[in-house]
Coordinates of C-alpha atoms and ligand atoms in Angstrom, one line a residue:
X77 CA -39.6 144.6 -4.1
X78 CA -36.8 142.5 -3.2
X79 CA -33.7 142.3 -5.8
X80 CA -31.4 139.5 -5.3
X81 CA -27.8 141.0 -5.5
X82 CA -24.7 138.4 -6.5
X83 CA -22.6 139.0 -3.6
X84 CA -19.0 136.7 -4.4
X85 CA -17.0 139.6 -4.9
X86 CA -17.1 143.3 -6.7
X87 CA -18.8 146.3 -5.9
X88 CA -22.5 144.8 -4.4
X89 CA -23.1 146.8 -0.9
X90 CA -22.8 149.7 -3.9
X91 CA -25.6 148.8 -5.5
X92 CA -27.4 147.5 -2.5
X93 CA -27.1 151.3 -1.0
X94 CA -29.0 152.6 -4.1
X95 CA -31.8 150.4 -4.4
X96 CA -32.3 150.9 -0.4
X97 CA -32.4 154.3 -1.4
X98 CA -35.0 153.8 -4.2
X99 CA -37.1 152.1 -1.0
X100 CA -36.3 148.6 -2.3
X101 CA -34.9 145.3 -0.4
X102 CA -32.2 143.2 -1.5
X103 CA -31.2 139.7 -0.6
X104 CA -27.6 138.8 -1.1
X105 CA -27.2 135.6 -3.0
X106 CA -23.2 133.7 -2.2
X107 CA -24.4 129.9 -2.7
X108 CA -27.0 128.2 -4.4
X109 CA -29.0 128.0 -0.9
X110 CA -29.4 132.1 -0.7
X111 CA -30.8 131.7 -4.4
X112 CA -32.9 128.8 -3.3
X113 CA -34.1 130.7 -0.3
X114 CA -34.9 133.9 -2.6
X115 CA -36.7 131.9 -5.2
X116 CA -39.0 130.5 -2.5
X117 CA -39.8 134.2 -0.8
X118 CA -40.4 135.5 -4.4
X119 CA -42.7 134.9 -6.6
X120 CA -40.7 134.2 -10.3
X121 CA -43.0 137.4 -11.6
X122 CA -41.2 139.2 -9.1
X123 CA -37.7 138.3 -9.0
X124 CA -34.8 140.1 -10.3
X125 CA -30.8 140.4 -10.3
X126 CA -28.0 142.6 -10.3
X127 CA -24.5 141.3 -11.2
X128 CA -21.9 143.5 -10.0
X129 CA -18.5 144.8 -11.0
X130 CA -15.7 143.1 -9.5
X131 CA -13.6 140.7 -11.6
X132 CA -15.4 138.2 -13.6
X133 CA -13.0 135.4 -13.6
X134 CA -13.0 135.4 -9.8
X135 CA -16.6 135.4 -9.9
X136 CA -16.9 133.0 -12.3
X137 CA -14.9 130.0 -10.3
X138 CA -16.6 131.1 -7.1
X139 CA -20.3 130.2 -9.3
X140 CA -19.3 127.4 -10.9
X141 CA -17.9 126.1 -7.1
X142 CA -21.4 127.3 -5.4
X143 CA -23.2 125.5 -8.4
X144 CA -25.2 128.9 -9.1
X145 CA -23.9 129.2 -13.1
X146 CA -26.7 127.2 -14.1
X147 CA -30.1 128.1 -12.3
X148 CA -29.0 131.9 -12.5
X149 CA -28.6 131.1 -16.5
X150 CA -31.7 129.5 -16.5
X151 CA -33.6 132.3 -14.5
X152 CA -32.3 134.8 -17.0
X153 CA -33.5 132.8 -20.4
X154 CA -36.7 132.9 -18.9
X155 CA -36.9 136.5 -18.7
X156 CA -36.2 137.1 -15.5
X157 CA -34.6 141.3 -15.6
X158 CA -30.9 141.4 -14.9
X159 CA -28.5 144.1 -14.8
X160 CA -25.1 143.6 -14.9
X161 CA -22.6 145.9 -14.6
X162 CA -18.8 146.0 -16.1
X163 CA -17.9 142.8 -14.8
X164 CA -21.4 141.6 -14.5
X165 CA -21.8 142.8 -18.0
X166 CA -19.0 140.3 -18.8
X167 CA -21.2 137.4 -17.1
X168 CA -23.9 137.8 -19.5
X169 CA -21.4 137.3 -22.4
X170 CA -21.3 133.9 -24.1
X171 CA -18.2 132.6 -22.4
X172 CA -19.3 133.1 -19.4
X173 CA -23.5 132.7 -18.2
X174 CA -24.0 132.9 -22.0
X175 CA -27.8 134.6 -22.2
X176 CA -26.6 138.2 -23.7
X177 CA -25.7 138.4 -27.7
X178 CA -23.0 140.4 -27.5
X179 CA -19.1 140.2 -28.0
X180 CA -17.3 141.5 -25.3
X181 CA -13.9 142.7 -25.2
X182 CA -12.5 142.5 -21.5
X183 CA -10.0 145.6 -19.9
X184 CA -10.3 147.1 -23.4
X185 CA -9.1 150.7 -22.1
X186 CA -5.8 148.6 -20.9
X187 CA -4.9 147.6 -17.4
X188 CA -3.4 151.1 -15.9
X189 CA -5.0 153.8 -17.5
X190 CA -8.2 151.9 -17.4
X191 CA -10.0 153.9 -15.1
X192 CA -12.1 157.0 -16.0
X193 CA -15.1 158.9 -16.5
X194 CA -17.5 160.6 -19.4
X195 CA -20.8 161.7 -19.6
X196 CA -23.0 160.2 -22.3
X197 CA -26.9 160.0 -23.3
X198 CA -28.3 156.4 -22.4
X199 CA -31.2 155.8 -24.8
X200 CA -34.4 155.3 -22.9
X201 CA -33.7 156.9 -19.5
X202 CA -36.1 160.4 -18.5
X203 CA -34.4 162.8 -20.2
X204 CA -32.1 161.3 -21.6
X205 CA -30.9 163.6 -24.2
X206 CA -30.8 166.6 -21.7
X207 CA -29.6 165.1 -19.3
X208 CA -26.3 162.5 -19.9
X209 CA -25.2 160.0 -17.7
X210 CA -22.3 160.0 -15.6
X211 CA -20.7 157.0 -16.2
X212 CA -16.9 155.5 -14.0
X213 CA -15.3 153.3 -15.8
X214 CA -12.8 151.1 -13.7
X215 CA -10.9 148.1 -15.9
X216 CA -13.7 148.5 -18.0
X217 CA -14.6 146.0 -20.6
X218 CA -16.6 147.1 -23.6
X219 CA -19.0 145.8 -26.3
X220 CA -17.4 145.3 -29.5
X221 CA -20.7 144.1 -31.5
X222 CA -23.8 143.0 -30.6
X223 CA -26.7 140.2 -32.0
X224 CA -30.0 141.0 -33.8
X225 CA -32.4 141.4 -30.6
X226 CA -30.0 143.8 -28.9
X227 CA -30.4 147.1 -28.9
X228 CA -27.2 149.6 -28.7
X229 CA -28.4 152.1 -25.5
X230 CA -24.9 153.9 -25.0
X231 CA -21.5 154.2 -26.4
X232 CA -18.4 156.2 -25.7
X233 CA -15.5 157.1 -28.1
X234 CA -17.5 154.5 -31.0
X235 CA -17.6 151.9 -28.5
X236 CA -20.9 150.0 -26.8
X237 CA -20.9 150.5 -23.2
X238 CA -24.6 149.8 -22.4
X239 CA -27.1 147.6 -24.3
X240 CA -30.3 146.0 -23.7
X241 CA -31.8 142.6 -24.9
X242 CA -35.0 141.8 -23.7
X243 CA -34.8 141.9 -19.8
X244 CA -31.5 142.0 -19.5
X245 CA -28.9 145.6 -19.2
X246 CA -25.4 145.6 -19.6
X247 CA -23.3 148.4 -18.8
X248 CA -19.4 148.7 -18.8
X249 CA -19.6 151.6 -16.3
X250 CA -20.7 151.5 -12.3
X251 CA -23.8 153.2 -12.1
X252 CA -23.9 152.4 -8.3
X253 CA -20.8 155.0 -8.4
X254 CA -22.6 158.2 -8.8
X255 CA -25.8 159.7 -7.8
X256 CA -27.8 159.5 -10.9
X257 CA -29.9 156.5 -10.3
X258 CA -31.5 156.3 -13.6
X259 CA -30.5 153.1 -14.4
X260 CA -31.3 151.2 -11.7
X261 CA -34.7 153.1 -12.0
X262 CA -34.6 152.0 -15.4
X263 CA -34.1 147.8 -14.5
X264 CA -36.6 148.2 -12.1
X265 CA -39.0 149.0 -14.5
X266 CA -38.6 146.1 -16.7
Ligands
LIG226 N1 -11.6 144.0 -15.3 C1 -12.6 143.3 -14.7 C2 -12.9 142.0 -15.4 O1 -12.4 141.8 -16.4 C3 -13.9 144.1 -14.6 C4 -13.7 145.4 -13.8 C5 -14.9 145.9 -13.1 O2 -15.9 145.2 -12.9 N2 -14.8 147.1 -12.6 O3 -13.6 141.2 -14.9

């Protein structure tokens, strides 16, 4: 498969590094011609994205200046999988791409102490409930209530960090961080 991978900003060549792993290709997409190019090389069945971490109103500007916001948003309503991690998880909000129920509370650990780890079951990965994820947090954001239609997979302290609706996951940690490749196992899948 190739996965496009949002490449304005963040942590991409991260995720990039794990799906080469997994035996996967991955295009990176900076303007609306690299998505245009991708959409012609893969059939719509096939396609599928990964929205980094980085810092969502830098990515954001850099979208709506490339003109991507729109087709991306577009691709997503009509199922194509996403997965969108801490800031990317921020770009599914509705303030932002707007596809993802959910109500999202940005650097909600606070700017300084904001970074940190924890382990915590993900509902639906392989062994899950023996096995918890290892999740980094880094400025994290997390999910402060979701829709009907989405589906709580992970929280920390009370608080969502992962959640699923439809074809598109949203995590507030950087699975791309550790060795546990679960969850991009998981988005492949869908
Ligand atoms: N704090 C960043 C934001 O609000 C997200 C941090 C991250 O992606 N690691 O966009």
């Amino acid at each position: 498969m190739t996965i496009a991978i949002l490449a304005l900003q963040g942590a991409f060549i991260e995720h990039e590094q794990v799906l080469h792993r997994l035996g996967h290709e991955t295009l990176e997409i900076r303007n609306l011609a690299d998505w245009q190019r991708y959409c012609s090389e893969v059939p719509e069945a096939d396609r599928r994205l990964v929205i980094p971490g980085g810092e969502s109103t830098a990515m954001t500007r850099i979208m709506r200046d490339e003109n991507l916001l729109e087709p991306l948003r577009e691709a997503i309503l009509h199922g194509m999988p996403v997965l969108g991690t801490c800031a990317g998880l921020i770009m599914l909000d509705p303030q932002h791409l707007a596809t993802m129920d959910i109500h999202v509370r940005r650097n909600a650990y606070g700017r300084q102490l904001g970074s940190f780890t924890a382990n915590a079951t993900v509902a639906g990965l392989p062994s899950a409930n023996e096995k918890p994820f290892p999740m980094v947090f880094i400025r994290a954001p997390y999910i402060e209530s979701v829709g009907d239609g989405v589906e709580v997979l992970a929280s920390v302290d009370s608080h969502i960090v992962a959640a699923r609706q439809g074809n598109q996951l949203a995590v507030a940690f950087h699975p791309e961080l550790t060795d546990d490749t679960r969850l991009h196992e998981l988005f492949l899948s869908l």
